Short mmCIF file of C-alpha atoms in Angstrom, two decimals:
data_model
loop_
_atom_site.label_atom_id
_atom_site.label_comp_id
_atom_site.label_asym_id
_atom_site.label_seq_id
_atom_site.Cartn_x
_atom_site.Cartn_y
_atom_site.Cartn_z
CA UNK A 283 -4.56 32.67 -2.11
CA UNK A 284 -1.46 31.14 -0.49
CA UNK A 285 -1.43 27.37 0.09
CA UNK A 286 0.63 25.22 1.72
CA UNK A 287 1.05 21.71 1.54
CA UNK A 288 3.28 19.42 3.95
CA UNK A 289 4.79 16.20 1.88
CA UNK A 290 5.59 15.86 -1.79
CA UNK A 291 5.52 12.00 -2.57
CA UNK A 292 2.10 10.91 -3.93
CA UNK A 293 -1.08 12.87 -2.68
CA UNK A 294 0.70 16.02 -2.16
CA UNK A 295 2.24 16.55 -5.30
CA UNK A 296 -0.93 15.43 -6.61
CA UNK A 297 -2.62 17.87 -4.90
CA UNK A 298 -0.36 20.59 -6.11
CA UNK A 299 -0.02 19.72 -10.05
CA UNK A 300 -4.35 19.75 -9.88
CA UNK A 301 -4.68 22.73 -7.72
CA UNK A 302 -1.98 24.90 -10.18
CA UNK A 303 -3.31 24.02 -13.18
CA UNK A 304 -7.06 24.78 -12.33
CA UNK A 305 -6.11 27.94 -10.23
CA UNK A 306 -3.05 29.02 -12.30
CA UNK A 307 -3.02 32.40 -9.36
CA UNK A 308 -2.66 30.58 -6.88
CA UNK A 309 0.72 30.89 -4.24
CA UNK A 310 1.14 26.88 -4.25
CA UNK A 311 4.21 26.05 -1.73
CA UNK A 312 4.84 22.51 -1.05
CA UNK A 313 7.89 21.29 1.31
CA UNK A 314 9.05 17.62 1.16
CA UNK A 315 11.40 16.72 4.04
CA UNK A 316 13.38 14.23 1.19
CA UNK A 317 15.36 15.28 -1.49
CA UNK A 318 12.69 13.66 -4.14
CA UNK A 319 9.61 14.04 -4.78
CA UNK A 320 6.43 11.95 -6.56
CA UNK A 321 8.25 9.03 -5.81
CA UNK A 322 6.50 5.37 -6.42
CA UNK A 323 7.40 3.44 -3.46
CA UNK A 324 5.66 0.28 -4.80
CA UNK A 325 8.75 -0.28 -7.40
CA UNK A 326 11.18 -1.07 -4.67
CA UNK A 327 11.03 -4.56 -4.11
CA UNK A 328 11.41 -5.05 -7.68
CA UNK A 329 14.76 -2.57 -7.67
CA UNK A 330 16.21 -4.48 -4.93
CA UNK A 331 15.67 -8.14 -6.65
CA UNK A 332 17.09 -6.58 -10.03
CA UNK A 333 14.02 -6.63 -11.94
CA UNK A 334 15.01 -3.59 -13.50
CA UNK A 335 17.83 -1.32 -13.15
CA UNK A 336 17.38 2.70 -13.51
CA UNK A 337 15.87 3.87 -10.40
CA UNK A 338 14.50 7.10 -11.98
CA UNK A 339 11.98 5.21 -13.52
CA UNK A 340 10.13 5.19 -10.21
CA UNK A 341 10.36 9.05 -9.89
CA UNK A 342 6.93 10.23 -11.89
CA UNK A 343 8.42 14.10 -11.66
CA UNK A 344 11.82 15.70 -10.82
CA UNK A 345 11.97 19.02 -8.58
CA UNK A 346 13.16 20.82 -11.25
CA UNK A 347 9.71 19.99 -13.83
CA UNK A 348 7.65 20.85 -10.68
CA UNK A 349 9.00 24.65 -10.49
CA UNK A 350 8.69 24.76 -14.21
CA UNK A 351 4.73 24.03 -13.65
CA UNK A 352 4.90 27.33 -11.24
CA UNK A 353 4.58 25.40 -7.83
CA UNK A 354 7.40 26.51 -5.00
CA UNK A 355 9.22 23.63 -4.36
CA UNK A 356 11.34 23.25 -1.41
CA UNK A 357 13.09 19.75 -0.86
CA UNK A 358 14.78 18.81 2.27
CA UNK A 359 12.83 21.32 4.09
CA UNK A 360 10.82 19.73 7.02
CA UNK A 361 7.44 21.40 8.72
CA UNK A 362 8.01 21.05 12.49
CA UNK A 363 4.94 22.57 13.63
CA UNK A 364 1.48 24.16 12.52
CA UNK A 365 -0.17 26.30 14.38
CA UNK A 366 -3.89 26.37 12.95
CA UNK A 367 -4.97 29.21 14.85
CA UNK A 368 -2.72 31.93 13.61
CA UNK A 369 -2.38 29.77 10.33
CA UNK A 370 1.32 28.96 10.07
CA UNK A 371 3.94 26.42 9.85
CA UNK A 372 7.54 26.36 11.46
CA UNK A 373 9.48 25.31 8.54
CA UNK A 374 13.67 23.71 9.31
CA UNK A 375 15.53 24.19 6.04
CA UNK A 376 17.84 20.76 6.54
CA UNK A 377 20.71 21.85 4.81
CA UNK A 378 21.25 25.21 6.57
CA UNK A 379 19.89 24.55 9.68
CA UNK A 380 17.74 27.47 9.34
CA UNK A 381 14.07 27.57 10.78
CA UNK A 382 11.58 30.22 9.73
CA UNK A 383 7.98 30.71 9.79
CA UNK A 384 5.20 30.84 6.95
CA UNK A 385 1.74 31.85 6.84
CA UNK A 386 -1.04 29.90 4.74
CA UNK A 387 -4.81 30.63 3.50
CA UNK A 388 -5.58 26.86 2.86
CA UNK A 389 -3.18 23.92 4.46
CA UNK A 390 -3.00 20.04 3.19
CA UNK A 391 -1.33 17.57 4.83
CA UNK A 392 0.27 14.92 2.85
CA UNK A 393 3.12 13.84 4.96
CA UNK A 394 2.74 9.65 4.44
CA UNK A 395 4.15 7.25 6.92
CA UNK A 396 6.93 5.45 8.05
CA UNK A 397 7.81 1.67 9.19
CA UNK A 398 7.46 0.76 12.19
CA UNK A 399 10.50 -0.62 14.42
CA UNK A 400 9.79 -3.12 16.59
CA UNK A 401 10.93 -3.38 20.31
CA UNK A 402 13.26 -5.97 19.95
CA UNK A 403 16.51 -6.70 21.32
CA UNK A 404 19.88 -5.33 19.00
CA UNK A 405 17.85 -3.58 16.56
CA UNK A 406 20.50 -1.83 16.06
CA UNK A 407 22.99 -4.07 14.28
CA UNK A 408 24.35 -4.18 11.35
CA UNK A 409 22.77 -5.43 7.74
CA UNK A 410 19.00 -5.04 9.60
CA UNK A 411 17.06 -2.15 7.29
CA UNK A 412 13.42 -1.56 6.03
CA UNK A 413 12.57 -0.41 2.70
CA UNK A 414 10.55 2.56 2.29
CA UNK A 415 12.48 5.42 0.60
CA UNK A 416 14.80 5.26 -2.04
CA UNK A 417 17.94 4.85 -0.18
CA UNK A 418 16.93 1.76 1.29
CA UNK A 419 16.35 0.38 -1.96
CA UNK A 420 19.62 1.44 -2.91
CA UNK A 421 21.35 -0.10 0.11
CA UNK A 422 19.26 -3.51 -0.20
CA UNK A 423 20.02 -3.56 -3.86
CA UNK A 424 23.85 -3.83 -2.99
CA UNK A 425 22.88 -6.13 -0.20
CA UNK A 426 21.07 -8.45 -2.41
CA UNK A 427 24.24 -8.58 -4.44
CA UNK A 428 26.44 -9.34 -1.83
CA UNK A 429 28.03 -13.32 -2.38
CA UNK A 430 28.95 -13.05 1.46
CA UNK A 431 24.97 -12.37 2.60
CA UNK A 432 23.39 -16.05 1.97
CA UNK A 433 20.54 -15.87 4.46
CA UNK A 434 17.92 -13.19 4.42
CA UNK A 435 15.47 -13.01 7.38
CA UNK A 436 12.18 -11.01 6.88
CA UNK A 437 10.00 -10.22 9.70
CA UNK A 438 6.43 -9.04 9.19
CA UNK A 439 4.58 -11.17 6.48
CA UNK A 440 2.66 -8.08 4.84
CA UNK A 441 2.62 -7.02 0.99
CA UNK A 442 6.13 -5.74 1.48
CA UNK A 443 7.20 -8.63 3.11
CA UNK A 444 6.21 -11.01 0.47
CA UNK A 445 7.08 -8.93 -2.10
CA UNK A 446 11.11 -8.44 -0.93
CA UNK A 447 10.87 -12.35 0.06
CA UNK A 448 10.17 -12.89 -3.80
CA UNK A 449 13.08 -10.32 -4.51
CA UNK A 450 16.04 -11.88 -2.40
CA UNK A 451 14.35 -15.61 -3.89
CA UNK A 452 15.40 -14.16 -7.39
CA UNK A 453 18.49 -13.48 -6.16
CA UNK A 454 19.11 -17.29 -4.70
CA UNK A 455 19.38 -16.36 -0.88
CA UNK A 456 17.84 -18.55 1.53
CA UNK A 457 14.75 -16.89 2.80
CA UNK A 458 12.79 -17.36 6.44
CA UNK A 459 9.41 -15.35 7.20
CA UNK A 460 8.73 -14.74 10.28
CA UNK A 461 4.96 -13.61 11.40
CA UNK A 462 3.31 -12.93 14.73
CA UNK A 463 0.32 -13.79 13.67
CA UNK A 464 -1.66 -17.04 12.58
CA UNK A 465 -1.12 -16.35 8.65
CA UNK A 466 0.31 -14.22 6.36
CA UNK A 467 -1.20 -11.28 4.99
CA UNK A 468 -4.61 -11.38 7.49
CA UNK A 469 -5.46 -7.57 7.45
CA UNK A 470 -5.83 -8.28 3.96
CA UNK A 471 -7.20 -11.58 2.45
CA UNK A 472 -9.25 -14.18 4.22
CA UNK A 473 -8.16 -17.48 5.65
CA UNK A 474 -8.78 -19.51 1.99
CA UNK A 475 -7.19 -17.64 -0.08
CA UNK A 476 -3.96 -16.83 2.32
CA UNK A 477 -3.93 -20.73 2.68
CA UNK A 478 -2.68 -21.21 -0.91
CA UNK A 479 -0.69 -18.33 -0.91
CA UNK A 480 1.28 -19.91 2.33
CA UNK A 481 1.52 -23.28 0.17
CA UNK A 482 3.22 -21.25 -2.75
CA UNK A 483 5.58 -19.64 -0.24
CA UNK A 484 6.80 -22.97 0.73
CA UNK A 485 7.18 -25.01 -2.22
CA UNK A 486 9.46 -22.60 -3.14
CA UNK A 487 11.06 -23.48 -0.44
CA UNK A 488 10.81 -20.30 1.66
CA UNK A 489 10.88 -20.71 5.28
CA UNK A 490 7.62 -19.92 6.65
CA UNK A 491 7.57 -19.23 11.01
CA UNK A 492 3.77 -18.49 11.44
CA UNK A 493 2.63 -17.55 15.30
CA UNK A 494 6.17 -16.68 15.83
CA UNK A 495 7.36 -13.85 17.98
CA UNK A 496 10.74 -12.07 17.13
CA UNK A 497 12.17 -10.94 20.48
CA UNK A 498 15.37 -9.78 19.59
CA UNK A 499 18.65 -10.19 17.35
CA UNK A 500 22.05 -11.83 17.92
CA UNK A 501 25.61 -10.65 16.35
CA UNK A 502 28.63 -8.82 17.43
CA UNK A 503 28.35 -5.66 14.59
CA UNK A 504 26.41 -7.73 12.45
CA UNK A 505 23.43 -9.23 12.89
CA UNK A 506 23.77 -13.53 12.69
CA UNK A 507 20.50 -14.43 14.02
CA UNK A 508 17.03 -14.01 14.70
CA UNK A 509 15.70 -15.03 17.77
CA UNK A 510 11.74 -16.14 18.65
CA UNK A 511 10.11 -17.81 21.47
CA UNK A 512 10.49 -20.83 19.63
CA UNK A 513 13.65 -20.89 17.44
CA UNK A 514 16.93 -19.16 16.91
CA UNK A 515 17.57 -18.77 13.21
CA UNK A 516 20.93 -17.84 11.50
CA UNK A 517 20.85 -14.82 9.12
CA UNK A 518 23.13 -12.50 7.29
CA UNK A 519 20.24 -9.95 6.87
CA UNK A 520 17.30 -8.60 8.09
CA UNK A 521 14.21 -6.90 6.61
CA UNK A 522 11.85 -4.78 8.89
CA UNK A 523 8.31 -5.05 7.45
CA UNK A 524 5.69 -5.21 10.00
CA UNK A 525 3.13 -2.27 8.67
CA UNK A 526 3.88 1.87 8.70
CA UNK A 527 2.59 4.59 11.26
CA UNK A 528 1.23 7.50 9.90
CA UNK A 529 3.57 10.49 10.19
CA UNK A 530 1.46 12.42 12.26
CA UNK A 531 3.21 13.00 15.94
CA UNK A 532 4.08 16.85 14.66
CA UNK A 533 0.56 17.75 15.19
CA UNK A 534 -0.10 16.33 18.29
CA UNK A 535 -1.00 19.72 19.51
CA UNK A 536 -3.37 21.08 16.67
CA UNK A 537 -6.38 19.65 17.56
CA UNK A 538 -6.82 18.24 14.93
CA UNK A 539 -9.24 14.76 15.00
CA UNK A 540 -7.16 11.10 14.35
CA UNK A 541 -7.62 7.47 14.98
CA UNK A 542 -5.61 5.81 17.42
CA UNK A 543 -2.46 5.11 15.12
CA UNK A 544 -2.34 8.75 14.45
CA UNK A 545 -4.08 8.87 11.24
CA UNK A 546 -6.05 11.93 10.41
CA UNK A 547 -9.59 11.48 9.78
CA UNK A 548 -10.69 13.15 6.59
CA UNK A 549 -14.50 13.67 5.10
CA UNK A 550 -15.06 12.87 0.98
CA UNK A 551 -13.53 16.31 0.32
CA UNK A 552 -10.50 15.40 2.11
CA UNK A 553 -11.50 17.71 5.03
CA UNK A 554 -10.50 17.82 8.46
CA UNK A 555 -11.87 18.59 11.62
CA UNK A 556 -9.99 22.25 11.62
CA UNK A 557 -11.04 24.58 8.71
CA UNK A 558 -9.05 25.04 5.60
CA UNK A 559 -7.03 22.17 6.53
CA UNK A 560 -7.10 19.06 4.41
CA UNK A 561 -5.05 15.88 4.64
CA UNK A 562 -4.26 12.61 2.36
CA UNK A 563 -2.31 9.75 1.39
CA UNK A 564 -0.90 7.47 4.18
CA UNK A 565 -1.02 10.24 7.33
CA UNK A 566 -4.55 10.27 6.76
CA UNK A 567 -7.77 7.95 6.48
CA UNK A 568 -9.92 7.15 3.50
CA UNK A 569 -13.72 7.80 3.13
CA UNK A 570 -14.70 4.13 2.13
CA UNK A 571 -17.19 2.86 -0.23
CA UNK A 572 -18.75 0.33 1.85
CA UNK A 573 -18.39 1.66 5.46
CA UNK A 574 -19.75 4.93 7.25
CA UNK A 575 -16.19 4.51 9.71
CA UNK A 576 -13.08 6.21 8.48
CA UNK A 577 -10.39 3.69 7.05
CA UNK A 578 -7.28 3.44 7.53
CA UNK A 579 -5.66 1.75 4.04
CA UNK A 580 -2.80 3.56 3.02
CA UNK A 581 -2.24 2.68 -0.76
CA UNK A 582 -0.91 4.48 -3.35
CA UNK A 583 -4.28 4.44 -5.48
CA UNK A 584 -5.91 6.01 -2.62
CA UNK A 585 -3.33 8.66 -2.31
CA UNK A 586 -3.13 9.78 -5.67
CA UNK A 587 -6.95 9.96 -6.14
CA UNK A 588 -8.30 11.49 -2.95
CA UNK A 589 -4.96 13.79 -3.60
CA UNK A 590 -6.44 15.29 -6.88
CA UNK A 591 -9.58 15.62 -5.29
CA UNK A 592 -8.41 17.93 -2.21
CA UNK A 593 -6.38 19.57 -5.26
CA UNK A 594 -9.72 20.54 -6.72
CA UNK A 595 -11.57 21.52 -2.98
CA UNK A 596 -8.04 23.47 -1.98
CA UNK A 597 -9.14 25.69 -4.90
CA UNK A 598 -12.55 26.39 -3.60
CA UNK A 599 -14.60 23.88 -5.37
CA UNK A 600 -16.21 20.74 -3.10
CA UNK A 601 -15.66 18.04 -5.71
CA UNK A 602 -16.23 14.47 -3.19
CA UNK A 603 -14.88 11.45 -3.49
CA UNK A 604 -16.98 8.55 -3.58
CA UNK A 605 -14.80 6.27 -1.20
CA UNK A 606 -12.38 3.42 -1.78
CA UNK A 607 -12.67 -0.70 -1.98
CA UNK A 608 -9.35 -0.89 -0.45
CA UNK A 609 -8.86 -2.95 -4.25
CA UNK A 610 -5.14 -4.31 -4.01
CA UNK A 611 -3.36 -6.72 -4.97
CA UNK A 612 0.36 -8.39 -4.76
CA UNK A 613 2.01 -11.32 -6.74
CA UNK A 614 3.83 -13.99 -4.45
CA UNK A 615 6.45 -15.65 -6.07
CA UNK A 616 4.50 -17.26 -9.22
CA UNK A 617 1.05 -16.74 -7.57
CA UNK A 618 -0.37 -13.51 -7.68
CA UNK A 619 -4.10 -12.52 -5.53
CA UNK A 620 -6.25 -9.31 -5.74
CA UNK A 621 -8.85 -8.22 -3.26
CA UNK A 622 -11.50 -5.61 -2.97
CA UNK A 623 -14.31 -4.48 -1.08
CA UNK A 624 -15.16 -5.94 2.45
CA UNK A 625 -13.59 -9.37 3.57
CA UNK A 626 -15.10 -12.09 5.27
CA UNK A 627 -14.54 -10.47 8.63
CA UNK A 628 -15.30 -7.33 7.67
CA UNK A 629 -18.69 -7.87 6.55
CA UNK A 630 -18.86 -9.69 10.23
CA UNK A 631 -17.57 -6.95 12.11
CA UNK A 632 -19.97 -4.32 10.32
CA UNK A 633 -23.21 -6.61 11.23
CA UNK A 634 -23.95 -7.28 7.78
CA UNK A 635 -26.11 -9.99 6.87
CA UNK A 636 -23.85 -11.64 4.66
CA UNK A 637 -22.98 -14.93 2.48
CA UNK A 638 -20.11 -15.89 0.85
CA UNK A 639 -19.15 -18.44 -2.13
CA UNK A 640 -15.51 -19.78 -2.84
CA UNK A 641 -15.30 -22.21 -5.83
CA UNK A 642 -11.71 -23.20 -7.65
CA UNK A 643 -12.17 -23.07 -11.28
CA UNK A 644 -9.71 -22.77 -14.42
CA UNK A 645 -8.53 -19.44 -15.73
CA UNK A 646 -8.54 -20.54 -19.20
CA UNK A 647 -9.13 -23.23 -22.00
CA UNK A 648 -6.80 -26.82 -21.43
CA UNK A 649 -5.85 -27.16 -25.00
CA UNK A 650 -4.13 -23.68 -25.38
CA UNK A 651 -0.82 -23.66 -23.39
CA UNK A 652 -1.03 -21.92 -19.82
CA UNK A 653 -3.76 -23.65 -17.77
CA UNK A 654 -4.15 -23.09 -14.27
CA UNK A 655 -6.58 -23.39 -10.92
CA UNK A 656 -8.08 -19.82 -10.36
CA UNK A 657 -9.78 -19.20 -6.72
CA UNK A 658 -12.76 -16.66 -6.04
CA UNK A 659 -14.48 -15.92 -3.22
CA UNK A 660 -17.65 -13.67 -3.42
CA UNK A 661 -18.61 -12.18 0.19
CA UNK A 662 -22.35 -10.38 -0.60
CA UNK A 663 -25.78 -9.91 1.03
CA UNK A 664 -27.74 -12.71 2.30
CA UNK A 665 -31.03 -11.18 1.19
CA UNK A 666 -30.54 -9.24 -1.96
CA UNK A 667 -27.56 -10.75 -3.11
CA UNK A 668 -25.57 -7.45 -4.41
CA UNK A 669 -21.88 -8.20 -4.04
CA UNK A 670 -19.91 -6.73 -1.09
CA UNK A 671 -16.52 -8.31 -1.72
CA UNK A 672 -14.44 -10.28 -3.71
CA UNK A 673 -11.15 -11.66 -3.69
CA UNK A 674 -8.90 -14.09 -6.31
CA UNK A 675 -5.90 -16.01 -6.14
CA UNK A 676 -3.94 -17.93 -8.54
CA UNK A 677 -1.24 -17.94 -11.30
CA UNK A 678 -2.52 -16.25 -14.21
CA UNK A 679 -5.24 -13.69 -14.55
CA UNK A 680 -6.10 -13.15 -10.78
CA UNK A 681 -5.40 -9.71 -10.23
CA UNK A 682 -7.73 -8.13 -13.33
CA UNK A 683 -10.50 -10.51 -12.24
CA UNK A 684 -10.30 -8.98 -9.44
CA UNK A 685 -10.84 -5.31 -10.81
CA UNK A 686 -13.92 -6.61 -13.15
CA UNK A 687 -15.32 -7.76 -9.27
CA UNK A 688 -14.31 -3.90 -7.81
CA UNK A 689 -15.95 -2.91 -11.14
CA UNK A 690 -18.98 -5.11 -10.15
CA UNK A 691 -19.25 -3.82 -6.85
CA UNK A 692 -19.16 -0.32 -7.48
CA UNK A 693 -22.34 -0.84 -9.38
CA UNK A 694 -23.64 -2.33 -7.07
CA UNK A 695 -24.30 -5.82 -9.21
CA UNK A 696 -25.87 -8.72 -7.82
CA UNK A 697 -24.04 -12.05 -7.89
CA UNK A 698 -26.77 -13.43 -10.59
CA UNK A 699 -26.09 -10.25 -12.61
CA UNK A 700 -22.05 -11.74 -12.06
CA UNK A 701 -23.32 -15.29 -12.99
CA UNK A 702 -24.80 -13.69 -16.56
CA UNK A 703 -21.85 -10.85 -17.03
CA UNK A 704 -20.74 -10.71 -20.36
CA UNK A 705 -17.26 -11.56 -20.19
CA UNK A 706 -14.67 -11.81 -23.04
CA UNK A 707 -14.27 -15.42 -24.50
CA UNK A 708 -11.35 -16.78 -26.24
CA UNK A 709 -9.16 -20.06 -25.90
CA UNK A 710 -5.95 -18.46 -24.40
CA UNK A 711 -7.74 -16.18 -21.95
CA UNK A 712 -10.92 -18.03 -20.66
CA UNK A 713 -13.29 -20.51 -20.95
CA UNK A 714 -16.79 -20.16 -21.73
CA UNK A 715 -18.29 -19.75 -18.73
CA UNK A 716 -15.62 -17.42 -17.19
CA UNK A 717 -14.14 -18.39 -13.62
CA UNK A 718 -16.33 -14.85 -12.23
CA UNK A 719 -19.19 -16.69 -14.21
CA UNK A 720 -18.93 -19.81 -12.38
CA UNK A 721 -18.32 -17.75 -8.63
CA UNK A 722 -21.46 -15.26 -9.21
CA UNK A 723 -23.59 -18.60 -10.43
CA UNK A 724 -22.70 -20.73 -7.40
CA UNK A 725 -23.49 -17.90 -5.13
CA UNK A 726 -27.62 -18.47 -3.82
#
């Protein structure tokens, strides 16, 4: 059995490492247009603002121990086409130059995404990057360090966003965010928790340009400002992050099934709509949890996970995977928040008959050092209660609240089963009724 599989970052490698060790005979080729592969993306924000300093760490395998597990490796090699009838892929080696051809039994996408560019005016100036891959972290890095770069402008207020706003903060540049839309992060959390997340953001004394449109860039080589409907702002540097596009547009002609953005739409098994061809990671949807629609959430958790499944199913088995709660989470400066399940407008869009609860509590005793306001809001069913959502905000503890709620929800718990969980107790990490304690008993 000869399988192929497009992409080597996160759900294709893995696919691979699964599928060899289970199926030891098996031909396993995988081609990764980059020269890395199983590469943690996530880390990059935190390389650029110098929270650590030896990229490699971010690198979970070389090349080199992926050949040593038996799988055929070939880096810098890109797939330009597939042709699922006859079963083959048009391969460009892009250090020769050289294009040949390869047949497959079983095929898995896994080819991830890439930012997307905006159509604004002198995008291509000077000092104005994204940061997806490891040479953009590398460049930014320098950037960051740069005396002469004092103003950073970041457009797009997503987790990336955020996160390399909190990086060039650490390294004492001047920061303005600049969002289309009405708040930051709105795909993700709902309007009371982004609320105090956009009042950390400015204490800190981070420009924040909500409902703002960038429509283009001034500079001679360089770029110097950033120009809106409203405002023209002077920068030294510019950060794309407005969201990713699936890289899909090489299989425009396959047939195979996608949403609008270009994401392919998988089953549980990481199916397609073409046999033997599977897809996952961030070309692809997610089976979800809590909806019948495909999702579109590309996260690295998801990746990895429906990645090992397909890894199983690529070797004949039909192992499924019970769907994702979209659970994510970011820290902001010193606030972090965690979310998971359906939000508020979710729940809304879906027709559910729903509820919610959002209570401010403490995360923790007031006579042990560390204090602090906690958030929680519980989305769940108006009739029998069983949680559908959940997200936290504040500056200590959020984030693993917020995995005892995906926990929760998984199990489908109630929020009176929430109200009575029980929860670990001591001075320095709660108090006796726990903060989810005090959401799941406020929730009727």
């Amino acid at each position: 059995m000869k399988v192929i599989i497009i992409g080597g970052i996160a759900a294709g490698m893995s696919a691979a490492a699964k599928l060899k060790r289970s199926h030891k005979e098996a031909q396993v080729i995988v081609y990764e247009k980059s020269p890395f592969i199983s590469f943690g993306g996530c880390g990059l924000p935190y390389y650029v603002g110098q929270y650590f300093d030896n990229h490699e760490q971010m690198f979970a395998r070389t090349p080199e121990q992926a050949i040593q597990s038996g799988i055929e490796l070939y880096v810098e090699h890109e797939v330009l086409k597939v042709n699922t009838e006859e079963k083959s892929v048009e391969v460009k080696n892009l250090k020769t130059g050289e294009v040949f051809t390869q047949n497959y039994d079983r095929l898995m996408v896994a080819t991830g995404s890439s930012p997307v560019i905006p159509p604004i005016k002198n995008i291509d100036l000077k000092n104005v990057h994204t940061l997806r891959n490891m040479e953009d972290g590398h460049i930014l890095r320098e950037k960051m360090q740069d005396e002469s770069i004092k103003k950073v402008g970041i457009i797009g207020a997503g987790f990336i966003g955020l996160e390399v706003a909190e990086a060039a903060k650490k390294m004492g540049k001047e920061v303005s965010i600049f969002q289309s839309g009405d708040r930051v992060l709105k795909a993700t959390f709902d309007k009371e928790i982004t609320d105090i997340l956009e009042a950390e953001i400015q204490k800190e004394g981070v420009n924040l340009y909500l409902n703002t449109m960038v429509t283009g860039l001034n500079g001679t080589e360089k770029v110097e400002q950033i120009v809106t409907n409203e405002h023209v702002v002077d920068v030294d540097l510019v950060i794309l992050a407005i969201g990713v596009r699936p890289n899909t547009a090489f299989l425009k002609d396959t047939g195979l099934e996608m949403l609008p953005n270009g994401a392919i739409i998988v089953d549980n098994e990481g199916k397609t709509s073409i046999e033997d061809v599977y897809a996952a990671g961030d070309c692809a949807t997610v089976p979800h949890f809590l909806k019948e629609a495909p999702a579109y959430i590309p996260l690295a958790t998801n990746a990895n996970k429906l990645g090992r499944i397909v890894g199983e199913n690529l070797g004949g088995k039909a192992e499924r995977f019970e769907g994702t709660l979209g659970s994510s989470c970011l820290k902001v400066i010193h606030m972090e928040a965690g979310r998971t399940g359906l939000s508020e407008d979710e729940a809304r869009e879906a027709g559910i008959d729903y509820k919610v609860a959002f209570i401010t509590d403490k995360n923790q005793t007031d006579y042990y050092p560390g204090q602090e306001s906690i958030s929680i809001k519980l989305i769940y069913e108006a009739n029998t209660k069983v949680l559908l959502g959940g997200q936290v905000v504040g500056k200590k503890d959020a984030v693993q609240r917020t995995n005892v709620l995906s926990t929760a929800i998984y199990a489908k718990m109630t929020t009176k089963q929430l109200g009575m969980l029980d929860l670990c107790y001591a001075p320095p990490f709660a108090r006796t009724w726990d903060a989810l304690n005090v959401a799941g008993n406020v929730a009727k």
